[in-house]
Coordinates of C-alpha atoms in Angstrom, one line a residue:
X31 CA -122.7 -43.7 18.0
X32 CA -122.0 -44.0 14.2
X33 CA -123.6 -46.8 11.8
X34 CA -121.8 -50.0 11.2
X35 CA -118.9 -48.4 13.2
X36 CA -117.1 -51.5 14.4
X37 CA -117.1 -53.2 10.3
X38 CA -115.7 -49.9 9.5
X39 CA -113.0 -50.0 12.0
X40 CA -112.3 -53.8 10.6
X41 CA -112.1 -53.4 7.3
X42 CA -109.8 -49.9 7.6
X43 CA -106.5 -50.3 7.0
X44 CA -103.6 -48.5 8.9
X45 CA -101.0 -47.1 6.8
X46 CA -97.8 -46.5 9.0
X47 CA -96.0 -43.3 8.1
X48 CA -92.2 -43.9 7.6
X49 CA -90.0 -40.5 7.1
X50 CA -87.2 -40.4 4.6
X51 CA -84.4 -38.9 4.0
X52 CA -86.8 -36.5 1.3
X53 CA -88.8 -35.5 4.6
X54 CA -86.3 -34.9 7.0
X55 CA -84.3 -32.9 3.9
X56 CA -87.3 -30.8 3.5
X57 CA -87.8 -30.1 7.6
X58 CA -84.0 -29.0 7.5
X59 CA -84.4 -26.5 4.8
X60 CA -87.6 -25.0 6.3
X61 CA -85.9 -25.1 9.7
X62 CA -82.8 -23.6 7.9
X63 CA -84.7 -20.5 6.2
X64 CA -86.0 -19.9 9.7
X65 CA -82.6 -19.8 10.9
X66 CA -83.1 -22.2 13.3
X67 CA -80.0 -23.7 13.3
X68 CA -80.3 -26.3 15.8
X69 CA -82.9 -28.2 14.4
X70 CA -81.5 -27.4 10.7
X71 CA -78.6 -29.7 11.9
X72 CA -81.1 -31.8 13.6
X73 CA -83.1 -32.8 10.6
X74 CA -80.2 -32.8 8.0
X75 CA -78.1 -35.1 9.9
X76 CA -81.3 -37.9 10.0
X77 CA -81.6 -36.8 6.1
X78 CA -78.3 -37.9 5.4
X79 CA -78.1 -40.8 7.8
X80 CA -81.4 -41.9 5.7
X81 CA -79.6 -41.2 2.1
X82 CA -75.9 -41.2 2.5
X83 CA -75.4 -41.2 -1.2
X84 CA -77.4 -38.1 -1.7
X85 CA -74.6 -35.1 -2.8
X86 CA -77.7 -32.6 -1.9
X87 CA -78.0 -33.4 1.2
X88 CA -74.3 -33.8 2.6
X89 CA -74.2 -29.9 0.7
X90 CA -76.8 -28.9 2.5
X91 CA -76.2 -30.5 5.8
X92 CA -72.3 -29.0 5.1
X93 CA -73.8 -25.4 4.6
X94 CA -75.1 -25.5 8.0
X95 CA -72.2 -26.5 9.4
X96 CA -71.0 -23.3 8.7
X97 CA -73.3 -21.3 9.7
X98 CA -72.9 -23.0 13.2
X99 CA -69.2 -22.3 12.8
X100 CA -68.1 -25.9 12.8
X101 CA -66.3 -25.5 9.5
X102 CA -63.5 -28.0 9.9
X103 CA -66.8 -30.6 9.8
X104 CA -68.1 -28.9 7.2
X105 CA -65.2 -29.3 4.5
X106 CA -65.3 -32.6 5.7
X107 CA -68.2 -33.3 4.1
X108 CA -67.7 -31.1 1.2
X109 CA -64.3 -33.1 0.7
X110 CA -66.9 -36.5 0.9
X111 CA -69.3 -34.9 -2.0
X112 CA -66.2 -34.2 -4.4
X113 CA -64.8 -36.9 -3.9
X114 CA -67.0 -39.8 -3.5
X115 CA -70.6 -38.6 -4.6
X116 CA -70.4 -36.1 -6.9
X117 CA -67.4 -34.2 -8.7
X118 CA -69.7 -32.2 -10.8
X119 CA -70.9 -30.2 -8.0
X120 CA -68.5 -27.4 -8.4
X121 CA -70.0 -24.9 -5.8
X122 CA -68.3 -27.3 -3.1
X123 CA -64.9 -25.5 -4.2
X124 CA -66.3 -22.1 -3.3
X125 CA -67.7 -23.7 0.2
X126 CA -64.5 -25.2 0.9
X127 CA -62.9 -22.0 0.4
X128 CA -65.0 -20.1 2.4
X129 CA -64.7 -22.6 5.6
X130 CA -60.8 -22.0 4.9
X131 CA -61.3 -18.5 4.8
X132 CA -63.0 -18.5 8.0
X133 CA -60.2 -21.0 9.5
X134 CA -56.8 -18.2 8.4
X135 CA -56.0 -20.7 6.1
X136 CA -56.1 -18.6 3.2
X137 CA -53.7 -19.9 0.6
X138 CA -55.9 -23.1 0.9
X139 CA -59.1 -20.6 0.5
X140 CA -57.3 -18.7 -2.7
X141 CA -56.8 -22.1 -4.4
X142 CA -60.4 -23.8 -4.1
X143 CA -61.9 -20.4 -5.2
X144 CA -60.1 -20.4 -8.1
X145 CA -61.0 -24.3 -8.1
X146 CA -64.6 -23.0 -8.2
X147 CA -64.1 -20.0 -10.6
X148 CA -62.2 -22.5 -13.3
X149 CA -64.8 -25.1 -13.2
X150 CA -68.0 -23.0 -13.3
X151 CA -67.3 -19.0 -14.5
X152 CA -70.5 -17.8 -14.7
X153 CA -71.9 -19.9 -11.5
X154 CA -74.5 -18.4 -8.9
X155 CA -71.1 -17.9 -6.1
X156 CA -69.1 -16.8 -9.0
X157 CA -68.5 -12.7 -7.8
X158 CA -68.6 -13.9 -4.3
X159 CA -65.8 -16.3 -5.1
X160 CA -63.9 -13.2 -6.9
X161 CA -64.4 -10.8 -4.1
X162 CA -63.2 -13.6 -1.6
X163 CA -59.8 -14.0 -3.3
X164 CA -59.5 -9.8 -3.3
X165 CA -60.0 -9.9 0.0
X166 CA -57.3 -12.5 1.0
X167 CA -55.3 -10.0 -0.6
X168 CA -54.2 -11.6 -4.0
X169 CA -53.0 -9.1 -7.3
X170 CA -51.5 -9.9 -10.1
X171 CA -47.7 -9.8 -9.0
X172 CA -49.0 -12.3 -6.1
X173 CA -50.2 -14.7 -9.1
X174 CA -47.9 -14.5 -11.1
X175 CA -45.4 -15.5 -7.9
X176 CA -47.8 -18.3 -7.3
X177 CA -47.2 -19.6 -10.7
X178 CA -43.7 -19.3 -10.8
X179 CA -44.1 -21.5 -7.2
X180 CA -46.4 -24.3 -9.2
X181 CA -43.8 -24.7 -11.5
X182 CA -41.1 -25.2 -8.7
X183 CA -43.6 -27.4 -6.4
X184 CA -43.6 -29.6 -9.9
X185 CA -40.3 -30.3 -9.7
X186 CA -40.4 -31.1 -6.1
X187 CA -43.0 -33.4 -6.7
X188 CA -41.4 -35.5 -9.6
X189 CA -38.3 -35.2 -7.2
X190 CA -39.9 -36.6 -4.1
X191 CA -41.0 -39.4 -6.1
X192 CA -38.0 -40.4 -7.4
X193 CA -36.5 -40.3 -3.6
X194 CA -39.5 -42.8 -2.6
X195 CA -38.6 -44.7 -5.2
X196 CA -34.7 -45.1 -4.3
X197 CA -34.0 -43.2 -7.4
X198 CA -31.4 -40.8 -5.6
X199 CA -29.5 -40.3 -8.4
X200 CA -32.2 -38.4 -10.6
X201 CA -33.5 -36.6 -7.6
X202 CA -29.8 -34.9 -6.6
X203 CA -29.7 -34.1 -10.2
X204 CA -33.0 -32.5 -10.6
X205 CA -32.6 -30.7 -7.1
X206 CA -29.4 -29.5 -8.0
X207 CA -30.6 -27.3 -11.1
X208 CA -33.8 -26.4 -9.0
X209 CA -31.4 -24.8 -6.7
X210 CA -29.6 -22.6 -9.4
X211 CA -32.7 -21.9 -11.1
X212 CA -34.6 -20.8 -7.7
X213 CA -31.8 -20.1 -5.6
X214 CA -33.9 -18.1 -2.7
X215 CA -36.5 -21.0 -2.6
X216 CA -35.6 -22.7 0.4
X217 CA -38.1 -25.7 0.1
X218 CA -35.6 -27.0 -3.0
X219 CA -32.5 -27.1 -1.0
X220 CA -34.0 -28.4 2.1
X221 CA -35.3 -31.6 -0.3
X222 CA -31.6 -31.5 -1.9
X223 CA -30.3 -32.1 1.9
X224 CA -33.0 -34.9 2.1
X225 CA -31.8 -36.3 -1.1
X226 CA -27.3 -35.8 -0.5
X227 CA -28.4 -37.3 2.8
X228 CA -30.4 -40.4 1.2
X229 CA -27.9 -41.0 -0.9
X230 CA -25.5 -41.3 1.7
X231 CA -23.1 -38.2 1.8
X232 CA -24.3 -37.1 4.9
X233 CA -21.6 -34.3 4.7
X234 CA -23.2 -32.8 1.7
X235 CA -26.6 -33.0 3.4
X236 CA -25.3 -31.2 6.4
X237 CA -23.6 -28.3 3.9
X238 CA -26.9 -27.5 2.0
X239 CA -28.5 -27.3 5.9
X240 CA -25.9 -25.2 7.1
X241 CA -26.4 -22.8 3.8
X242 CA -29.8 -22.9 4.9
X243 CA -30.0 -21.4 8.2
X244 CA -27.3 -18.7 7.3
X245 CA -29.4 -17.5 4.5
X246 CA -32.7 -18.1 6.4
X247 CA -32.7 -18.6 10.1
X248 CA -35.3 -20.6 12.1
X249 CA -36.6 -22.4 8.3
X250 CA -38.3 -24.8 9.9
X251 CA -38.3 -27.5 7.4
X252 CA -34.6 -27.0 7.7
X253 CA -34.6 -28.3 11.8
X254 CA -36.7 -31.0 10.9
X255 CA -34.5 -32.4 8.4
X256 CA -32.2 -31.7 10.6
X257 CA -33.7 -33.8 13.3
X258 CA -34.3 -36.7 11.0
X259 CA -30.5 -36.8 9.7
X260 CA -29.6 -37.0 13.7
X261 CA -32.4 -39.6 14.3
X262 CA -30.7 -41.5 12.1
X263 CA -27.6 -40.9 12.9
X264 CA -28.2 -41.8 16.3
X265 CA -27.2 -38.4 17.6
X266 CA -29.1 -38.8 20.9
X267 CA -28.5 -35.8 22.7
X268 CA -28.4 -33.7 20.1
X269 CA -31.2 -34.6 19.1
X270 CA -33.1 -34.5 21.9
X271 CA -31.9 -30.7 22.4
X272 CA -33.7 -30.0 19.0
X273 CA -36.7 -31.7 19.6
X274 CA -37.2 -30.0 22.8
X275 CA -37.4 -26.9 20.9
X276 CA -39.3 -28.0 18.3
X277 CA -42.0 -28.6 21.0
X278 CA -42.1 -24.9 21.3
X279 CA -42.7 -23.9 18.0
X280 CA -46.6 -22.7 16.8
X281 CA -46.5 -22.8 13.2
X282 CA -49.3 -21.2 11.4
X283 CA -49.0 -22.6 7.7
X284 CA -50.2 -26.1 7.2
X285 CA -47.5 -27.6 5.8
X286 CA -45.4 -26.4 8.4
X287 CA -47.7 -28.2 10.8
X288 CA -47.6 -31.2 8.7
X289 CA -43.4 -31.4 8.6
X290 CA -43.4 -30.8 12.3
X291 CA -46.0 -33.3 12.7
X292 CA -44.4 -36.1 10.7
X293 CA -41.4 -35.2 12.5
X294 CA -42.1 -35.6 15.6
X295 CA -43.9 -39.1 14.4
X296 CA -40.5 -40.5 12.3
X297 CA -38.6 -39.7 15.9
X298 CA -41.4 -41.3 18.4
X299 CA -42.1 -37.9 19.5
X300 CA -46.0 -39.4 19.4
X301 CA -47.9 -37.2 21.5
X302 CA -47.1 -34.3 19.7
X303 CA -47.5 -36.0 16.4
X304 CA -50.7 -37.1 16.8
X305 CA -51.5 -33.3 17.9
X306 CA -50.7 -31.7 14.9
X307 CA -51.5 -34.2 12.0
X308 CA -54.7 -34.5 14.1
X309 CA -55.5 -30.6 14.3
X310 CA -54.8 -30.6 10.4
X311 CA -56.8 -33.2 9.7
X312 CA -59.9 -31.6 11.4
X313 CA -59.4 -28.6 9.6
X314 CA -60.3 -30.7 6.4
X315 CA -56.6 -31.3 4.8
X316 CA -56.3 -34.6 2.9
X317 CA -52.4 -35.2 2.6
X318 CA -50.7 -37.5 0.8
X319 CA -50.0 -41.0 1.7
X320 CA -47.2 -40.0 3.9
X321 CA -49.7 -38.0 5.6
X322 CA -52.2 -40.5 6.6
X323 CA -48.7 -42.8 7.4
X324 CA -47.8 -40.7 9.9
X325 CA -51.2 -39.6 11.0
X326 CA -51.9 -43.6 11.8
X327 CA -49.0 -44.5 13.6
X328 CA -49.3 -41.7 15.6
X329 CA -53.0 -42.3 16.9
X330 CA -52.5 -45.4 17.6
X331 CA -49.4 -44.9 19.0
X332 CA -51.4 -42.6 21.5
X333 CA -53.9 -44.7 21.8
X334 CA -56.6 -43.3 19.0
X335 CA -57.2 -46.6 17.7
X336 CA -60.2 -45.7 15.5
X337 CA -58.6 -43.0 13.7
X338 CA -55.5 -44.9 13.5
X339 CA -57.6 -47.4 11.2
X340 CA -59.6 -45.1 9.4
X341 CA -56.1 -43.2 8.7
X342 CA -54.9 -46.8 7.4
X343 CA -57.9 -47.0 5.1
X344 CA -57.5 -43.7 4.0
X345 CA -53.6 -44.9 2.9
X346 CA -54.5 -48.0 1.7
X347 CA -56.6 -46.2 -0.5
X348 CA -54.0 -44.1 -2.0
X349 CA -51.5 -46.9 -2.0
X350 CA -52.9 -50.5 -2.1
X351 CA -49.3 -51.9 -1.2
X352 CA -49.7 -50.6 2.6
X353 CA -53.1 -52.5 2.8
X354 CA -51.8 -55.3 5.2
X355 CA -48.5 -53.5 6.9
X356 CA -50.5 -51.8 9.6
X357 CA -48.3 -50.7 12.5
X358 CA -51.0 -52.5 15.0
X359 CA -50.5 -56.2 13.3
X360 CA -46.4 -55.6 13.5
X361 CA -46.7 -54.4 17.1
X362 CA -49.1 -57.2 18.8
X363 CA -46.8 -59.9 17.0
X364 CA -44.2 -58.1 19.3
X365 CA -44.2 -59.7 23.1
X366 CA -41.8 -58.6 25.6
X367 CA -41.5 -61.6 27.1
X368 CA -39.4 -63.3 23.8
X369 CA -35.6 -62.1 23.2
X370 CA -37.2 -59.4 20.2
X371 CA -37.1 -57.0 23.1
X372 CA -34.0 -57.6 24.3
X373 CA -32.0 -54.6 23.0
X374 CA -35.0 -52.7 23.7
X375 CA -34.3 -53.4 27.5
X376 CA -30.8 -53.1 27.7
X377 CA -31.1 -49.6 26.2
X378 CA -33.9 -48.8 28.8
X379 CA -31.6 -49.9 31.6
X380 CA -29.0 -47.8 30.6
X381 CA -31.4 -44.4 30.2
X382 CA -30.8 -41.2 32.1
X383 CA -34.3 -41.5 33.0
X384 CA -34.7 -43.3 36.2
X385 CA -38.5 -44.2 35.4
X386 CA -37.7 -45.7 32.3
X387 CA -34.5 -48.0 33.8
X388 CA -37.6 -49.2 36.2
X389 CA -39.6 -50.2 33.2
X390 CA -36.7 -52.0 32.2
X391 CA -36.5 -54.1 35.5
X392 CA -40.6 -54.2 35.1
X393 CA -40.1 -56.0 31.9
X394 CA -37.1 -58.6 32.9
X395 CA -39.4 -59.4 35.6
X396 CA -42.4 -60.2 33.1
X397 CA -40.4 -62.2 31.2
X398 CA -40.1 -66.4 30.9
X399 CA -36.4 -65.6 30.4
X400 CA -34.8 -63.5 33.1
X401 CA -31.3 -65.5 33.7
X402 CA -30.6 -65.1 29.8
X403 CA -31.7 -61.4 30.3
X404 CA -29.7 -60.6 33.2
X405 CA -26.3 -62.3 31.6
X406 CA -27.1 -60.7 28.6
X407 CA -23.7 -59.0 27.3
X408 CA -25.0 -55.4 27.3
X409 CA -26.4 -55.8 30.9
X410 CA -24.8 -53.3 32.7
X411 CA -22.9 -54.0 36.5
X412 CA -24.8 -54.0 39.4
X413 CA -22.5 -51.5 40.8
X414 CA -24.2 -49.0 38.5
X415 CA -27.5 -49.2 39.6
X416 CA -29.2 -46.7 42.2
X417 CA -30.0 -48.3 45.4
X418 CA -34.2 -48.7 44.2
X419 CA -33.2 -49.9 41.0
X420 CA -31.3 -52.5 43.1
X421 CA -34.5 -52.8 45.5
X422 CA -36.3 -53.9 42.7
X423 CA -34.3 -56.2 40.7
X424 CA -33.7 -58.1 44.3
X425 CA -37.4 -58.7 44.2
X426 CA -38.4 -59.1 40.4
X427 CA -35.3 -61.5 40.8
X428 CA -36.7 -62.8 44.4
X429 CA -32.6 -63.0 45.6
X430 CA -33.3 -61.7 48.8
X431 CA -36.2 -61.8 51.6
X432 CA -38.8 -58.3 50.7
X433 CA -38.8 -57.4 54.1
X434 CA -35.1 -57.0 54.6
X435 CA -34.2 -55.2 51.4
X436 CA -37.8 -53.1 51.0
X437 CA -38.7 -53.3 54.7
X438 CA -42.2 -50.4 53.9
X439 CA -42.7 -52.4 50.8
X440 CA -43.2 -49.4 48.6
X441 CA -40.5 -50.9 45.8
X442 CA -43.1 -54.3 46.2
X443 CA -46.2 -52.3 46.0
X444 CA -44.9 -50.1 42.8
X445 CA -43.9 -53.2 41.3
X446 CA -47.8 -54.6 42.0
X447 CA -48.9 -51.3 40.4
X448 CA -47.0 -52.1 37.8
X449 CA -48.8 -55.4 36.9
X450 CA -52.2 -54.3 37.2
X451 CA -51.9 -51.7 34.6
X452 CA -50.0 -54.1 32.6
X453 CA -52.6 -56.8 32.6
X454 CA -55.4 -54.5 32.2
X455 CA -52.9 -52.9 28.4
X456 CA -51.0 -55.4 27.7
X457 CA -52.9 -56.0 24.8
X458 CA -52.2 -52.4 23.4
X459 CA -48.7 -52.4 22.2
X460 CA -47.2 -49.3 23.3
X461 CA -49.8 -47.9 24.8
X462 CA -49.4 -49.9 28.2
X463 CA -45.8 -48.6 28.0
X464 CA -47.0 -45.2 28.0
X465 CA -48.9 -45.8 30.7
X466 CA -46.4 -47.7 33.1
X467 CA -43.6 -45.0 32.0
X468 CA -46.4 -42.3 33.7
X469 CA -46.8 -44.4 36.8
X470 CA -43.5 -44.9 37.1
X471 CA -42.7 -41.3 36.7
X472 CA -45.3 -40.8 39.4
X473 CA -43.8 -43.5 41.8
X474 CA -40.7 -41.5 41.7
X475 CA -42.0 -38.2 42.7
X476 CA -44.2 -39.8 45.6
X477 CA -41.0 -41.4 46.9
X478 CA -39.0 -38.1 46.9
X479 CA -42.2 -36.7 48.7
X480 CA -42.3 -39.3 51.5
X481 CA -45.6 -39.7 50.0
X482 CA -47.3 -43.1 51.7
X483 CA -49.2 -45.3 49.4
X484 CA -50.8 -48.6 50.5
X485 CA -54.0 -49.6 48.2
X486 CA -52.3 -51.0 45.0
X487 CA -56.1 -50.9 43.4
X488 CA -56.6 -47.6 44.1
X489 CA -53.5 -46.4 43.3
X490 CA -53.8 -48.2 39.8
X491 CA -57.0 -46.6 39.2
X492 CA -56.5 -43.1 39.9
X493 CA -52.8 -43.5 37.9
X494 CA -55.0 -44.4 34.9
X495 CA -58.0 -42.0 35.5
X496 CA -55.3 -39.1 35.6
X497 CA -52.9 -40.8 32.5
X498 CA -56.6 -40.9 30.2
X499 CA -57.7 -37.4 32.0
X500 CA -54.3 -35.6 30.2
X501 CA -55.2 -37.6 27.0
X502 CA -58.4 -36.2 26.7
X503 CA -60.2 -39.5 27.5
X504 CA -63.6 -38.7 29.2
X505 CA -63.8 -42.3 30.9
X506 CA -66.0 -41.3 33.9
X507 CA -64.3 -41.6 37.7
X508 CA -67.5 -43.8 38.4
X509 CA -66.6 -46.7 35.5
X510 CA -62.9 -46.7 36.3
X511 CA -64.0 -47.2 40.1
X512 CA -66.5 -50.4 38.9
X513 CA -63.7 -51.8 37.0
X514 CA -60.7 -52.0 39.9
X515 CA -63.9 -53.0 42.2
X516 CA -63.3 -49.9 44.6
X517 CA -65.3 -47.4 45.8
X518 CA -65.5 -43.6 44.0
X519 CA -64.4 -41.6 47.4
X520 CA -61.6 -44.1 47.2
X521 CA -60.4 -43.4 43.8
X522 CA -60.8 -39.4 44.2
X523 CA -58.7 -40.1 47.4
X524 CA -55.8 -41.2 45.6
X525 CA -56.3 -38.8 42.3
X526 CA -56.1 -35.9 44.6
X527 CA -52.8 -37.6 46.4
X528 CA -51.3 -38.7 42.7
X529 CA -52.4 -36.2 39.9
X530 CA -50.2 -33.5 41.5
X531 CA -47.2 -36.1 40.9
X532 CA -47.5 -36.4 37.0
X533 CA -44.6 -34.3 35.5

């Protein structure tokens, strides 16, 4: 049809059109003025996937973000510009202060705003960021009782470095004149405790508590110290009291989140750590090192390896000494099977818990030394074992015939249970202790309910499908039925006969 139209066609060259992060930046923004969220989003996130060291497009991308109300992932990436792209971009202050805003956390909003207002006074968010902090609710006698706090939270600082850095001494002495200077500021005498009780004179520690709570009942930084002094000194039931209360409180403030979180981390309370240092976290704090400390060895404690490790990095980057201490490498160079867990056992045996005295039978029968276990000096007399704790040892220590002293074989089959989900963690550290503890927990209230169970498979399947379910883990009933080899009506069989059993 046209001249010469095959040479053409040979000779033309096609020029492949590749988008950058420039294109898919500029189909955001027009996206963005249409209000079209979605593909706003869209289009920045490919932007900034494109050109991760662009400030202007993690601002951007940030800006919507709030506009879709995802705010905690918003100062996230604000946080990232500041502090890794671009500090001279000042307007991320007043961002940050408006996702906090949005959030109730308002002291944190009334300190980047001023952030923003210090750095750039006669910036385009300048009256916004001035009408924001009147809004929160901030005058002049406010202020001026913030400053008189900055100078206070000084001296707690200096004195909570000299208490990391064994200098107890100095910190009792600067505590002590913090306390007559500010003697209604309660955050000073609960770090004098810390430090009296650091030091040793746990007496002292206890007084500057008890002063405390007369003065200012319910402080909760007060209870936590107070369950940290007990943790350590071994004040079990005491403590256990306190903790079970803690697990009621809903503190608003951050920081009180924070204490309770670290808390309940230092006394291996991890569930509930992980919850609040992990709630924090998403709301765009970035703590100290003792924050991301905590914040590790609680996720992976709970099984969140990833942000265990990005936590780690996080602290390693703040303190290049913890770079190689992770609490992953101590734990897999842990096995139960050497004499390292030996007191471990013996205290398990000896719990008020019946399912963990089974785990402590589950792991003498694991182990390559079980005579040396069983004579072991703190081993307590058979006469003080339950008749199924007795079942079970007979078996795990094959001293009698299994169908004379467990003639249905439900001790046997638990036990089997047992191993499965042992195999299938063992490489976890305490995460497949977690997970037997449930099972075992559930074994218990199955045998008080006459409850029958045969399949050991699909028993061990639908005890971990319901122990990940509670944990937020979205692992599909379909792939935990293709890895235990048994059919899915088989598995929501036995998650429908278990999941009402896990207390």
């Amino acid at each position: 049809m046209f001249k010469d139209s095959k040479a053409h066609a040979e000779k033309a060259k096609i020029l492949p059109f590749i988008p950058t992060g420039e294109y898919y930046f500029n189909k955001g923004l027009k996206a963005y003025d249409r209000y079209d969220i979605n593909k706003a989003k869209k289009y920045l996130k490919r932007a900034w996937e494109l050109e991760p060291y662009e400030p202007m497009i993690a601002c951007q991308l940030a800006i919507v973000y709030t506009e879709a109300e995802e705010y905690e992932e918003s100062n996230r990436l604000l946080f990232t510009v500041l502090e890794e792209l671009d500090a001279r971009m000042t307007e991320c202050h007043y961002f940050i202060a408006n996702n906090f805003a949005h959030l109730g956390m308002f002291t944190e909003s009334y300190k980047h705003a001023q952030l923003y207002l210090e750095n750039d006074t006669v910036g385009e968010f300048a009256e916004d960021a001035e009408e924001l902090m009147s809004l929160i609710g901030f005058d002049d006698e406010n202020i001026e009782v913030l400053e008189k706090q900055d100078e206070i939270i000084n001296r707690l600082d200096e004195a909570r470095l000299l208490l990391e850095t064994g200098e107890f001494n100095k910190a009792v002495e600067m505590l002590e004149q913090a306390v007559i200077d500010y003697p209604e500021f309660w955050p000073a005498h609960n770090n004098l405790a810390l430090a009296y009780f650091y030091e040793g004179d746990t007496g002292k520690a206890t007084g500057v508590l008890e002063k405390v709570f007369e003065n200012n009942p319910g402080n909760l930084h007060a209870l936590c110290n107070l369950a940290v002094f007990l943790f350590y000194e071994h004040e079990t039931e005491k403590l256990k009291e306190l903790l079970t209360a803690l697990e009621k409180v809903q503190p608003i403030l951050l920081e009180h989140r924070y204490k309770l979180g670290a808390t309940f981390a230092l006394t291996g309370k991890y569930e509930q750590a992980y919850y609040w240092l992990r709630q924090i976290q998403k709301q765009g704090f970035h703590g100290d090192p003792g924050f991301y400390y905590w914040l590790a060895k609680s996720a992976y404690f709970t099984g969140n390896e990833k942000v265990a490790q990005h936590a780690w990095k996080d602290l390693a980057n703040l303190n290049p000494d913890y770079e190689k201490m992770e609490p992953w490498n101590e734990i897999t160079k842990q096995d139960p099977r050497t004499s390292d867990g030996d007191s471990s056992i013996m205290k398990m045996l000896r719990s008020d818990r019946l399912e963990e005295r089974l785990y402590g039978i589950f792991m003498i029968a694991i182990s390559n030394r079980k005579q040396e276990l069983i004579t072991h000096a703190d081993f307590k007399q058979i006469d003080e074992f339950s008749l199924t704790e007795k079942i079970y040892l007979a078996i795990v220590l094959q001293t009698g015939n299994k169908d004379k002293v467990d003639p249905e074989g439900d001790i046997n089959r638990c036990h089997e249970v047992a191993l499965i989900l042992y195999e299938k963690y063992k490489d976890k550290g305490y995460l497949s202790r977690n997970l037997l503890l449930s099972w075992f927990s559930i074994f218990i209230s199955c045998m008080k309910a006459e409850e029958t169970l045969r399949n050991t498979l699909g028993i061990a399947a639908a005890v971990e499908y319901i122990w990940l379910k509670h944990r937020n883990n979205k692992k599909t009933q379909k792939t935990i039925a293709e890895e235990y080899a048994i059919s899915p009506s088989t598995l929501r069989k036995y998650i429908q006969l278990l999941e009402v059993h896990l207390v």
